[in-house]
Amino acid sequence: MKFSRALEPLAHLYVAVSSAFFPTIKHILNNPSILLKPAQLSRVFFTHVWVVYGPGMDEFDREAKESLIPYASGIVLDLGAGHGHTVNYLKRDQVTKYVAVEPNHLMHPEIRKNATSAGYSEEAGELVVLDCGAEDFQLINSAVGGENQVDTIISILTLCSIPEPQATVRNLSLRVLKPGGQFLFCEHVLSPRNDVRWWQRLWTQIPIWSLCFGGCRLDRPTHTWIAEEGTWDAAASKTWGKVGDDEENIFWHQVGKFTKA
């Protein structure tokens, strides 16, 4: 692996820090007590990061999203919705309800703005914004009317940062997704190359990376966990690589469409 490729996260860190540092300092000066609430402070920082970073990431992943998200139908659960960019790829006539799961409430106004522009109404019950994480499956089930009511789960660059990812994927697939439902994902995952994996693990262990990017980990074999933790119809489930990814990419991606048996 070329040394220059191993250092690519530095450019991402520069964008994150340069876009969020001073706005976060301003927030602290206006609200000093937030220093006693590190989780809340982290969300403030990442909110400023995503204002700059989110649109670019959406464009960068456009081709993968266009090949995946239009399969969604029925009640759609968007994990780690961010600013709700997913709604721009959904086929409106196929979706009865868009449920955005986003634990950072500072992102919720953008979700509502984008979802409303795409034709989803909270008043009509077509839009639900949940202030929780993907691991909060009981709250999710309560919002959609019970267990196994969701037709489609979508995860775009989300499972890298959630706590207890394997248990979360298991609960979502077994207790939230209905039989015949789809689990659609595009995630950066652990590389198959030993040298790339070494750098992924190193960057993951450097605290500033996860601090700047909402707990992101570069070394999770998320695609493997999804395949292992659900009960899937093998004939209707597959994983493929993201177009443009090369084998030295430290942000190596896998895209998948799994159907529950």
PDB file of C-alpha atoms in Angstrom:
ATOM      1  CA  MET A   1       0.000   0.000   0.000  1.00  0.00           C
ATOM      2  CA  LYS A   2       1.335   3.417  -0.930  1.00  0.00           C
ATOM      3  CA  PHE A   3       2.124   5.598   2.070  1.00  0.00           C
ATOM      4  CA  SER A   4       0.181   8.488   0.535  1.00  0.00           C
ATOM      5  CA  ARG A   5      -2.967   6.332   0.461  1.00  0.00           C
ATOM      6  CA  ALA A   6      -2.525   5.419   4.119  1.00  0.00           C
ATOM      7  CA  LEU A   7      -2.506   9.106   5.037  1.00  0.00           C
ATOM      8  CA  GLU A   8      -5.767   9.963   3.261  1.00  0.00           C
ATOM      9  CA  PRO A   9      -7.693  10.291   6.555  1.00  0.00           C
ATOM     10  CA  LEU A  10      -5.577  13.366   7.304  1.00  0.00           C
ATOM     11  CA  ALA A  11      -7.379  15.285   4.566  1.00  0.00           C
ATOM     12  CA  HIS A  12     -10.735  14.326   6.064  1.00  0.00           C
ATOM     13  CA  LEU A  13      -9.580  15.419   9.499  1.00  0.00           C
ATOM     14  CA  TYR A  14      -8.465  18.761   8.105  1.00  0.00           C
ATOM     15  CA  VAL A  15     -11.912  19.380   6.597  1.00  0.00           C
ATOM     16  CA  ALA A  16     -13.620  18.349   9.837  1.00  0.00           C
ATOM     17  CA  VAL A  17     -11.495  20.482  12.143  1.00  0.00           C
ATOM     18  CA  SER A  18     -11.373  23.528   9.868  1.00  0.00           C
ATOM     19  CA  SER A  19     -15.155  23.515   9.432  1.00  0.00           C
ATOM     20  CA  ALA A  20     -16.210  22.773  13.007  1.00  0.00           C
ATOM     21  CA  PHE A  21     -13.549  24.011  15.428  1.00  0.00           C
ATOM     22  CA  PHE A  22     -14.400  27.724  15.607  1.00  0.00           C
ATOM     23  CA  PRO A  23     -18.203  27.287  15.481  1.00  0.00           C
ATOM     24  CA  THR A  24     -17.886  24.791  18.340  1.00  0.00           C
ATOM     25  CA  ILE A  25     -15.709  27.205  20.359  1.00  0.00           C
ATOM     26  CA  LYS A  26     -18.356  29.880  19.827  1.00  0.00           C
ATOM     27  CA  HIS A  27     -21.015  27.482  21.072  1.00  0.00           C
ATOM     28  CA  ILE A  28     -18.952  26.712  24.183  1.00  0.00           C
ATOM     29  CA  LEU A  29     -18.487  30.406  24.936  1.00  0.00           C
ATOM     30  CA  ASN A  30     -22.243  30.910  24.711  1.00  0.00           C
ATOM     31  CA  ASN A  31     -22.998  27.726  26.676  1.00  0.00           C
ATOM     32  CA  PRO A  32     -20.052  26.917  28.992  1.00  0.00           C
ATOM     33  CA  SER A  33     -21.973  24.168  30.784  1.00  0.00           C
ATOM     34  CA  ILE A  34     -21.768  22.014  27.671  1.00  0.00           C
ATOM     35  CA  LEU A  35     -18.188  21.204  28.661  1.00  0.00           C
ATOM     36  CA  LEU A  36     -19.740  18.997  31.342  1.00  0.00           C
ATOM     37  CA  LYS A  37     -21.734  17.139  28.683  1.00  0.00           C
ATOM     38  CA  PRO A  38     -19.182  15.549  26.326  1.00  0.00           C
ATOM     39  CA  ALA A  39     -21.752  13.596  24.303  1.00  0.00           C
ATOM     40  CA  GLN A  40     -23.715  16.765  23.593  1.00  0.00           C
ATOM     41  CA  LEU A  41     -20.527  18.658  22.760  1.00  0.00           C
ATOM     42  CA  SER A  42     -19.558  15.928  20.299  1.00  0.00           C
ATOM     43  CA  ARG A  43     -22.914  16.282  18.572  1.00  0.00           C
ATOM     44  CA  VAL A  44     -22.472  20.043  18.279  1.00  0.00           C
ATOM     45  CA  PHE A  45     -19.052  19.534  16.678  1.00  0.00           C
ATOM     46  CA  PHE A  46     -20.276  16.870  14.257  1.00  0.00           C
ATOM     47  CA  THR A  47     -23.286  18.983  13.278  1.00  0.00           C
ATOM     48  CA  HIS A  48     -20.888  21.650  12.017  1.00  0.00           C
ATOM     49  CA  VAL A  49     -18.776  18.996  10.300  1.00  0.00           C
ATOM     50  CA  TRP A  50     -21.781  17.617   8.449  1.00  0.00           C
ATOM     51  CA  VAL A  51     -22.916  21.025   7.171  1.00  0.00           C
ATOM     52  CA  VAL A  52     -19.733  21.074   5.089  1.00  0.00           C
ATOM     53  CA  TYR A  53     -19.110  17.355   4.717  1.00  0.00           C
ATOM     54  CA  GLY A  54     -22.612  15.984   4.144  1.00  0.00           C
ATOM     55  CA  PRO A  55     -23.387  17.368   0.668  1.00  0.00           C
ATOM     56  CA  GLY A  56     -19.994  16.286  -0.638  1.00  0.00           C
ATOM     57  CA  MET A  57     -20.375  12.769   0.741  1.00  0.00           C
ATOM     58  CA  ASP A  58     -23.844  12.552  -0.739  1.00  0.00           C
ATOM     59  CA  GLU A  59     -22.455  13.432  -4.167  1.00  0.00           C
ATOM     60  CA  PHE A  60     -19.472  11.096  -3.737  1.00  0.00           C
ATOM     61  CA  ASP A  61     -21.787   8.156  -3.012  1.00  0.00           C
ATOM     62  CA  ARG A  62     -24.426   9.136  -5.583  1.00  0.00           C
ATOM     63  CA  GLU A  63     -23.771   6.267  -7.997  1.00  0.00           C
ATOM     64  CA  ALA A  64     -23.944   3.655  -5.229  1.00  0.00           C
ATOM     65  CA  LYS A  65     -27.129   5.214  -3.826  1.00  0.00           C
ATOM     66  CA  GLU A  66     -28.779   5.330  -7.233  1.00  0.00           C
ATOM     67  CA  SER A  67     -28.083   1.631  -7.698  1.00  0.00           C
ATOM     68  CA  LEU A  68     -29.505   0.730  -4.287  1.00  0.00           C
ATOM     69  CA  ILE A  69     -32.032   3.049  -2.668  1.00  0.00           C
ATOM     70  CA  PRO A  70     -34.710   2.962  -5.419  1.00  0.00           C
ATOM     71  CA  TYR A  71     -35.402  -0.658  -4.385  1.00  0.00           C
ATOM     72  CA  ALA A  72     -36.910   0.685  -1.142  1.00  0.00           C
ATOM     73  CA  SER A  73     -40.666   0.476  -0.652  1.00  0.00           C
ATOM     74  CA  GLY A  74     -43.393   0.588   1.998  1.00  0.00           C
ATOM     75  CA  ILE A  75     -42.315   1.733   5.448  1.00  0.00           C
ATOM     76  CA  VAL A  76     -38.684   2.818   5.059  1.00  0.00           C
ATOM     77  CA  LEU A  77     -36.350   3.064   8.057  1.00  0.00           C
ATOM     78  CA  ASP A  78     -33.318   5.284   7.402  1.00  0.00           C
ATOM     79  CA  LEU A  79     -30.577   4.602   9.965  1.00  0.00           C
ATOM     80  CA  GLY A  80     -28.377   7.544  10.915  1.00  0.00           C
ATOM     81  CA  ALA A  81     -30.320   9.766   8.544  1.00  0.00           C
ATOM     82  CA  GLY A  82     -28.035  12.783   8.926  1.00  0.00           C
ATOM     83  CA  HIS A  83     -29.644  15.501   6.809  1.00  0.00           C
ATOM     84  CA  GLY A  84     -32.075  13.086   5.191  1.00  0.00           C
ATOM     85  CA  HIS A  85     -30.366  12.926   1.799  1.00  0.00           C
ATOM     86  CA  THR A  86     -31.811   9.440   1.341  1.00  0.00           C
ATOM     87  CA  VAL A  87     -35.221  10.891   0.474  1.00  0.00           C
ATOM     88  CA  ASN A  88     -33.797  12.251  -2.774  1.00  0.00           C
ATOM     89  CA  TYR A  89     -33.227   8.703  -4.040  1.00  0.00           C
ATOM     90  CA  LEU A  90     -36.477   7.097  -2.921  1.00  0.00           C
ATOM     91  CA  LYS A  91     -39.299   6.524  -5.388  1.00  0.00           C
ATOM     92  CA  ARG A  92     -42.088   8.515  -3.775  1.00  0.00           C
ATOM     93  CA  ASP A  93     -44.892   6.345  -5.174  1.00  0.00           C
ATOM     94  CA  GLN A  94     -43.321   3.234  -3.612  1.00  0.00           C
ATOM     95  CA  VAL A  95     -42.879   4.608  -0.094  1.00  0.00           C
ATOM     96  CA  THR A  96     -45.773   4.929   2.359  1.00  0.00           C
ATOM     97  CA  LYS A  97     -43.761   6.238   5.312  1.00  0.00           C
ATOM     98  CA  TYR A  98     -40.233   7.562   5.742  1.00  0.00           C
ATOM     99  CA  VAL A  99     -38.846   7.006   9.255  1.00  0.00           C
ATOM    100  CA  ALA A 100     -35.584   8.854   9.922  1.00  0.00           C
ATOM    101  CA  VAL A 101     -33.531   7.534  12.839  1.00  0.00           C
ATOM    102  CA  GLU A 102     -31.062  10.230  13.922  1.00  0.00           C
ATOM    103  CA  PRO A 103     -29.733  10.516  17.496  1.00  0.00           C
ATOM    104  CA  ASN A 104     -28.348  14.006  16.859  1.00  0.00           C
ATOM    105  CA  HIS A 105     -31.411  16.228  17.248  1.00  0.00           C
ATOM    106  CA  LEU A 106     -29.467  19.170  15.802  1.00  0.00           C
ATOM    107  CA  MET A 107     -29.771  17.444  12.420  1.00  0.00           C
ATOM    108  CA  HIS A 108     -33.553  17.105  12.585  1.00  0.00           C
ATOM    109  CA  PRO A 109     -34.448  20.457  10.979  1.00  0.00           C
ATOM    110  CA  GLU A 110     -32.526  19.479   7.837  1.00  0.00           C
ATOM    111  CA  ILE A 111     -34.210  16.062   7.761  1.00  0.00           C
ATOM    112  CA  ARG A 112     -37.625  17.703   7.940  1.00  0.00           C
ATOM    113  CA  LYS A 113     -36.664  20.260   5.289  1.00  0.00           C
ATOM    114  CA  ASN A 114     -35.436  17.649   2.805  1.00  0.00           C
ATOM    115  CA  ALA A 115     -38.235  15.175   3.497  1.00  0.00           C
ATOM    116  CA  THR A 116     -40.908  17.850   3.140  1.00  0.00           C
ATOM    117  CA  SER A 117     -39.373  18.973  -0.152  1.00  0.00           C
ATOM    118  CA  ALA A 118     -39.532  15.354  -1.335  1.00  0.00           C
ATOM    119  CA  GLY A 119     -43.252  15.184  -0.544  1.00  0.00           C
ATOM    120  CA  TYR A 120     -43.388  13.591   2.915  1.00  0.00           C
ATOM    121  CA  SER A 121     -45.702  15.110   5.527  1.00  0.00           C
ATOM    122  CA  GLU A 122     -45.522  14.648   9.292  1.00  0.00           C
ATOM    123  CA  GLU A 123     -49.141  15.727   9.610  1.00  0.00           C
ATOM    124  CA  ALA A 124     -50.219  12.977   7.208  1.00  0.00           C
ATOM    125  CA  GLY A 125     -48.095  10.370   9.024  1.00  0.00           C
ATOM    126  CA  GLU A 126     -45.747   9.945   6.052  1.00  0.00           C
ATOM    127  CA  LEU A 127     -42.712  11.289   7.926  1.00  0.00           C
ATOM    128  CA  VAL A 128     -41.436  10.279  11.362  1.00  0.00           C
ATOM    129  CA  VAL A 129     -38.193  11.654  12.824  1.00  0.00           C
ATOM    130  CA  LEU A 130     -36.857   9.668  15.784  1.00  0.00           C
ATOM    131  CA  ASP A 131     -34.371  11.096  18.267  1.00  0.00           C
ATOM    132  CA  CYS A 132     -32.660   7.759  18.906  1.00  0.00           C
ATOM    133  CA  GLY A 133     -30.011   5.420  17.565  1.00  0.00           C
ATOM    134  CA  ALA A 134     -30.305   2.338  15.399  1.00  0.00           C
ATOM    135  CA  GLU A 135     -29.784   0.216  18.525  1.00  0.00           C
ATOM    136  CA  ASP A 136     -33.046   1.504  20.070  1.00  0.00           C
ATOM    137  CA  PHE A 137     -35.176  -1.082  18.303  1.00  0.00           C
ATOM    138  CA  GLN A 138     -37.963  -1.017  20.880  1.00  0.00           C
ATOM    139  CA  LEU A 139     -38.517   2.708  20.355  1.00  0.00           C
ATOM    140  CA  ILE A 140     -38.387   2.171  16.596  1.00  0.00           C
ATOM    141  CA  ASN A 141     -40.997  -0.580  16.819  1.00  0.00           C
ATOM    142  CA  SER A 142     -43.211   1.630  18.938  1.00  0.00           C
ATOM    143  CA  ALA A 143     -43.062   4.335  16.273  1.00  0.00           C
ATOM    144  CA  VAL A 144     -43.997   2.006  13.404  1.00  0.00           C
ATOM    145  CA  GLY A 145     -46.768   0.085  15.168  1.00  0.00           C
ATOM    146  CA  GLY A 146     -45.062  -3.020  16.532  1.00  0.00           C
ATOM    147  CA  GLU A 147     -42.489  -5.659  15.709  1.00  0.00           C
ATOM    148  CA  ASN A 148     -41.664  -6.658  12.131  1.00  0.00           C
ATOM    149  CA  GLN A 149     -43.545  -3.795  10.492  1.00  0.00           C
ATOM    150  CA  VAL A 150     -40.733  -2.204   8.463  1.00  0.00           C
ATOM    151  CA  ASP A 151     -40.509  -3.051   4.764  1.00  0.00           C
ATOM    152  CA  THR A 152     -37.071  -1.563   4.078  1.00  0.00           C
ATOM    153  CA  ILE A 153     -34.088  -0.697   6.259  1.00  0.00           C
ATOM    154  CA  ILE A 154     -31.459   1.604   4.747  1.00  0.00           C
ATOM    155  CA  SER A 155     -27.987   2.164   6.201  1.00  0.00           C
ATOM    156  CA  ILE A 156     -25.639   4.564   4.438  1.00  0.00           C
ATOM    157  CA  LEU A 157     -22.303   5.036   6.248  1.00  0.00           C
ATOM    158  CA  THR A 158     -23.989   4.524   9.612  1.00  0.00           C
ATOM    159  CA  LEU A 159     -23.082   1.135  11.071  1.00  0.00           C
ATOM    160  CA  CYS A 160     -19.448   2.218  11.421  1.00  0.00           C
ATOM    161  CA  SER A 161     -20.348   4.339  14.432  1.00  0.00           C
ATOM    162  CA  ILE A 162     -23.166   2.658  16.360  1.00  0.00           C
ATOM    163  CA  PRO A 163     -22.535   0.820  19.659  1.00  0.00           C
ATOM    164  CA  GLU A 164     -22.818  -2.980  19.662  1.00  0.00           C
ATOM    165  CA  PRO A 165     -23.225  -3.235  15.873  1.00  0.00           C
ATOM    166  CA  GLN A 166     -23.693  -6.999  15.666  1.00  0.00           C
ATOM    167  CA  ALA A 167     -26.483  -7.027  18.254  1.00  0.00           C
ATOM    168  CA  THR A 168     -28.054  -4.017  16.552  1.00  0.00           C
ATOM    169  CA  VAL A 169     -28.055  -5.658  13.135  1.00  0.00           C
ATOM    170  CA  ARG A 170     -29.492  -8.842  14.675  1.00  0.00           C
ATOM    171  CA  ASN A 171     -32.342  -7.001  16.382  1.00  0.00           C
ATOM    172  CA  LEU A 172     -33.130  -4.904  13.329  1.00  0.00           C
ATOM    173  CA  SER A 173     -33.237  -7.906  11.026  1.00  0.00           C
ATOM    174  CA  LEU A 174     -35.116 -10.243  13.355  1.00  0.00           C
ATOM    175  CA  ARG A 175     -37.420  -7.877  15.284  1.00  0.00           C
ATOM    176  CA  VAL A 176     -37.905  -4.776  13.125  1.00  0.00           C
ATOM    177  CA  LEU A 177     -37.817  -5.934   9.493  1.00  0.00           C
ATOM    178  CA  LYS A 178     -40.833  -7.862   8.241  1.00  0.00           C
ATOM    179  CA  PRO A 179     -40.513 -11.182   6.345  1.00  0.00           C
ATOM    180  CA  GLY A 180     -39.786 -10.383   2.723  1.00  0.00           C
ATOM    181  CA  GLY A 181     -38.401  -6.987   3.744  1.00  0.00           C
ATOM    182  CA  GLN A 182     -35.130  -5.574   2.473  1.00  0.00           C
ATOM    183  CA  PHE A 183     -31.956  -4.444   4.224  1.00  0.00           C
ATOM    184  CA  LEU A 184     -30.091  -2.039   1.911  1.00  0.00           C
ATOM    185  CA  PHE A 185     -26.655  -0.751   2.840  1.00  0.00           C
ATOM    186  CA  CYS A 186     -23.587   1.069   1.613  1.00  0.00           C
ATOM    187  CA  GLU A 187     -20.826   1.055   4.232  1.00  0.00           C
ATOM    188  CA  HIS A 188     -17.068   1.506   4.384  1.00  0.00           C
ATOM    189  CA  VAL A 189     -15.765  -1.740   5.837  1.00  0.00           C
ATOM    190  CA  LEU A 190     -12.684  -3.707   6.823  1.00  0.00           C
ATOM    191  CA  SER A 191     -10.485  -4.256   3.776  1.00  0.00           C
ATOM    192  CA  PRO A 192      -9.587  -7.763   2.549  1.00  0.00           C
ATOM    193  CA  ARG A 193      -5.942  -6.632   2.248  1.00  0.00           C
ATOM    194  CA  ASN A 194      -3.711  -7.107   5.277  1.00  0.00           C
ATOM    195  CA  ASP A 195      -1.731  -3.893   4.759  1.00  0.00           C
ATOM    196  CA  VAL A 196      -4.857  -1.765   4.336  1.00  0.00           C
ATOM    197  CA  ARG A 197      -6.452  -3.408   7.393  1.00  0.00           C
ATOM    198  CA  TRP A 198      -3.378  -2.510   9.441  1.00  0.00           C
ATOM    199  CA  TRP A 199      -3.822   1.187   8.637  1.00  0.00           C
ATOM    200  CA  GLN A 200      -7.577   1.029   9.151  1.00  0.00           C
ATOM    201  CA  ARG A 201      -7.038  -0.349  12.653  1.00  0.00           C
ATOM    202  CA  LEU A 202      -4.344   2.211  13.402  1.00  0.00           C
ATOM    203  CA  TRP A 203      -6.536   5.156  12.411  1.00  0.00           C
ATOM    204  CA  THR A 204      -9.437   3.719  14.362  1.00  0.00           C
ATOM    205  CA  GLN A 205      -7.308   3.639  17.521  1.00  0.00           C
ATOM    206  CA  ILE A 206      -6.348   7.313  17.176  1.00  0.00           C
ATOM    207  CA  PRO A 207      -8.967   9.129  19.304  1.00  0.00           C
ATOM    208  CA  ILE A 208      -9.180  12.249  17.140  1.00  0.00           C
ATOM    209  CA  TRP A 209     -10.632  10.240  14.257  1.00  0.00           C
ATOM    210  CA  SER A 210     -13.668   8.961  16.141  1.00  0.00           C
ATOM    211  CA  LEU A 211     -14.037  12.261  17.998  1.00  0.00           C
ATOM    212  CA  CYS A 212     -14.249  14.238  14.764  1.00  0.00           C
ATOM    213  CA  PHE A 213     -16.509  11.799  12.959  1.00  0.00           C
ATOM    214  CA  GLY A 214     -19.138  10.823  15.479  1.00  0.00           C
ATOM    215  CA  GLY A 215     -17.554   7.590  16.690  1.00  0.00           C
ATOM    216  CA  CYS A 216     -16.668   6.273  13.223  1.00  0.00           C
ATOM    217  CA  ARG A 217     -14.543   3.127  13.065  1.00  0.00           C
ATOM    218  CA  LEU A 218     -12.711   2.155   9.894  1.00  0.00           C
ATOM    219  CA  ASP A 219     -12.115  -1.484  10.855  1.00  0.00           C
ATOM    220  CA  ARG A 220     -15.583  -3.031  11.065  1.00  0.00           C
ATOM    221  CA  PRO A 221     -16.473  -5.988   8.795  1.00  0.00           C
ATOM    222  CA  THR A 222     -20.021  -4.659   8.635  1.00  0.00           C
ATOM    223  CA  HIS A 223     -20.981  -6.479   5.440  1.00  0.00           C
ATOM    224  CA  THR A 224     -20.010  -9.795   7.039  1.00  0.00           C
ATOM    225  CA  TRP A 225     -21.986  -9.055  10.205  1.00  0.00           C
ATOM    226  CA  ILE A 226     -25.112  -8.215   8.209  1.00  0.00           C
ATOM    227  CA  ALA A 227     -24.816 -11.481   6.287  1.00  0.00           C
ATOM    228  CA  GLU A 228     -24.309 -13.474   9.505  1.00  0.00           C
ATOM    229  CA  GLU A 229     -26.786 -11.811  11.863  1.00  0.00           C
ATOM    230  CA  GLY A 230     -29.964 -12.045   9.791  1.00  0.00           C
ATOM    231  CA  THR A 231     -32.157 -14.766   8.338  1.00  0.00           C
ATOM    232  CA  TRP A 232     -31.855 -14.025   4.645  1.00  0.00           C
ATOM    233  CA  ASP A 233     -33.186 -15.437   1.399  1.00  0.00           C
ATOM    234  CA  ALA A 234     -29.895 -16.432  -0.226  1.00  0.00           C
ATOM    235  CA  ALA A 235     -31.305 -16.246  -3.744  1.00  0.00           C
ATOM    236  CA  ALA A 236     -32.461 -12.649  -3.213  1.00  0.00           C
ATOM    237  CA  SER A 237     -29.471 -11.327  -1.259  1.00  0.00           C
ATOM    238  CA  LYS A 238     -26.126 -10.095  -2.532  1.00  0.00           C
ATOM    239  CA  THR A 239     -23.182  -7.819  -1.798  1.00  0.00           C
ATOM    240  CA  TRP A 240     -21.056  -5.946  -4.301  1.00  0.00           C
ATOM    241  CA  GLY A 241     -18.238  -3.420  -4.398  1.00  0.00           C
ATOM    242  CA  LYS A 242     -18.637   0.287  -4.901  1.00  0.00           C
ATOM    243  CA  VAL A 243     -17.747   1.444  -8.396  1.00  0.00           C
ATOM    244  CA  GLY A 244     -14.441   3.303  -8.339  1.00  0.00           C
ATOM    245  CA  ASP A 245     -13.067   1.715  -5.174  1.00  0.00           C
ATOM    246  CA  ASP A 246      -9.578   0.304  -5.587  1.00  0.00           C
ATOM    247  CA  GLU A 247      -7.865  -2.273  -3.405  1.00  0.00           C
ATOM    248  CA  GLU A 248      -5.711   0.317  -1.627  1.00  0.00           C
ATOM    249  CA  ASN A 249      -8.676   2.441  -0.554  1.00  0.00           C
ATOM    250  CA  ILE A 250      -8.590   2.846   3.221  1.00  0.00           C
ATOM    251  CA  PHE A 251     -12.315   3.663   2.978  1.00  0.00           C
ATOM    252  CA  TRP A 252     -13.125   0.412   1.173  1.00  0.00           C
ATOM    253  CA  HIS A 253     -16.883   0.023   0.596  1.00  0.00           C
ATOM    254  CA  GLN A 254     -19.381  -2.752   0.237  1.00  0.00           C
ATOM    255  CA  VAL A 255     -22.924  -2.300  -1.031  1.00  0.00           C
ATOM    256  CA  GLY A 256     -25.625  -4.830  -0.267  1.00  0.00           C
ATOM    257  CA  LYS A 257     -29.247  -5.768  -0.805  1.00  0.00           C
ATOM    258  CA  PHE A 258     -30.515  -8.493   1.540  1.00  0.00           C
ATOM    259  CA  THR A 259     -34.049  -9.876   1.630  1.00  0.00           C
ATOM    260  CA  LYS A 260     -35.438 -11.438   4.786  1.00  0.00           C
ATOM    261  CA  ALA A 261     -36.605 -15.012   4.410  1.00  0.00           C
TER     262      ALA A 261
END
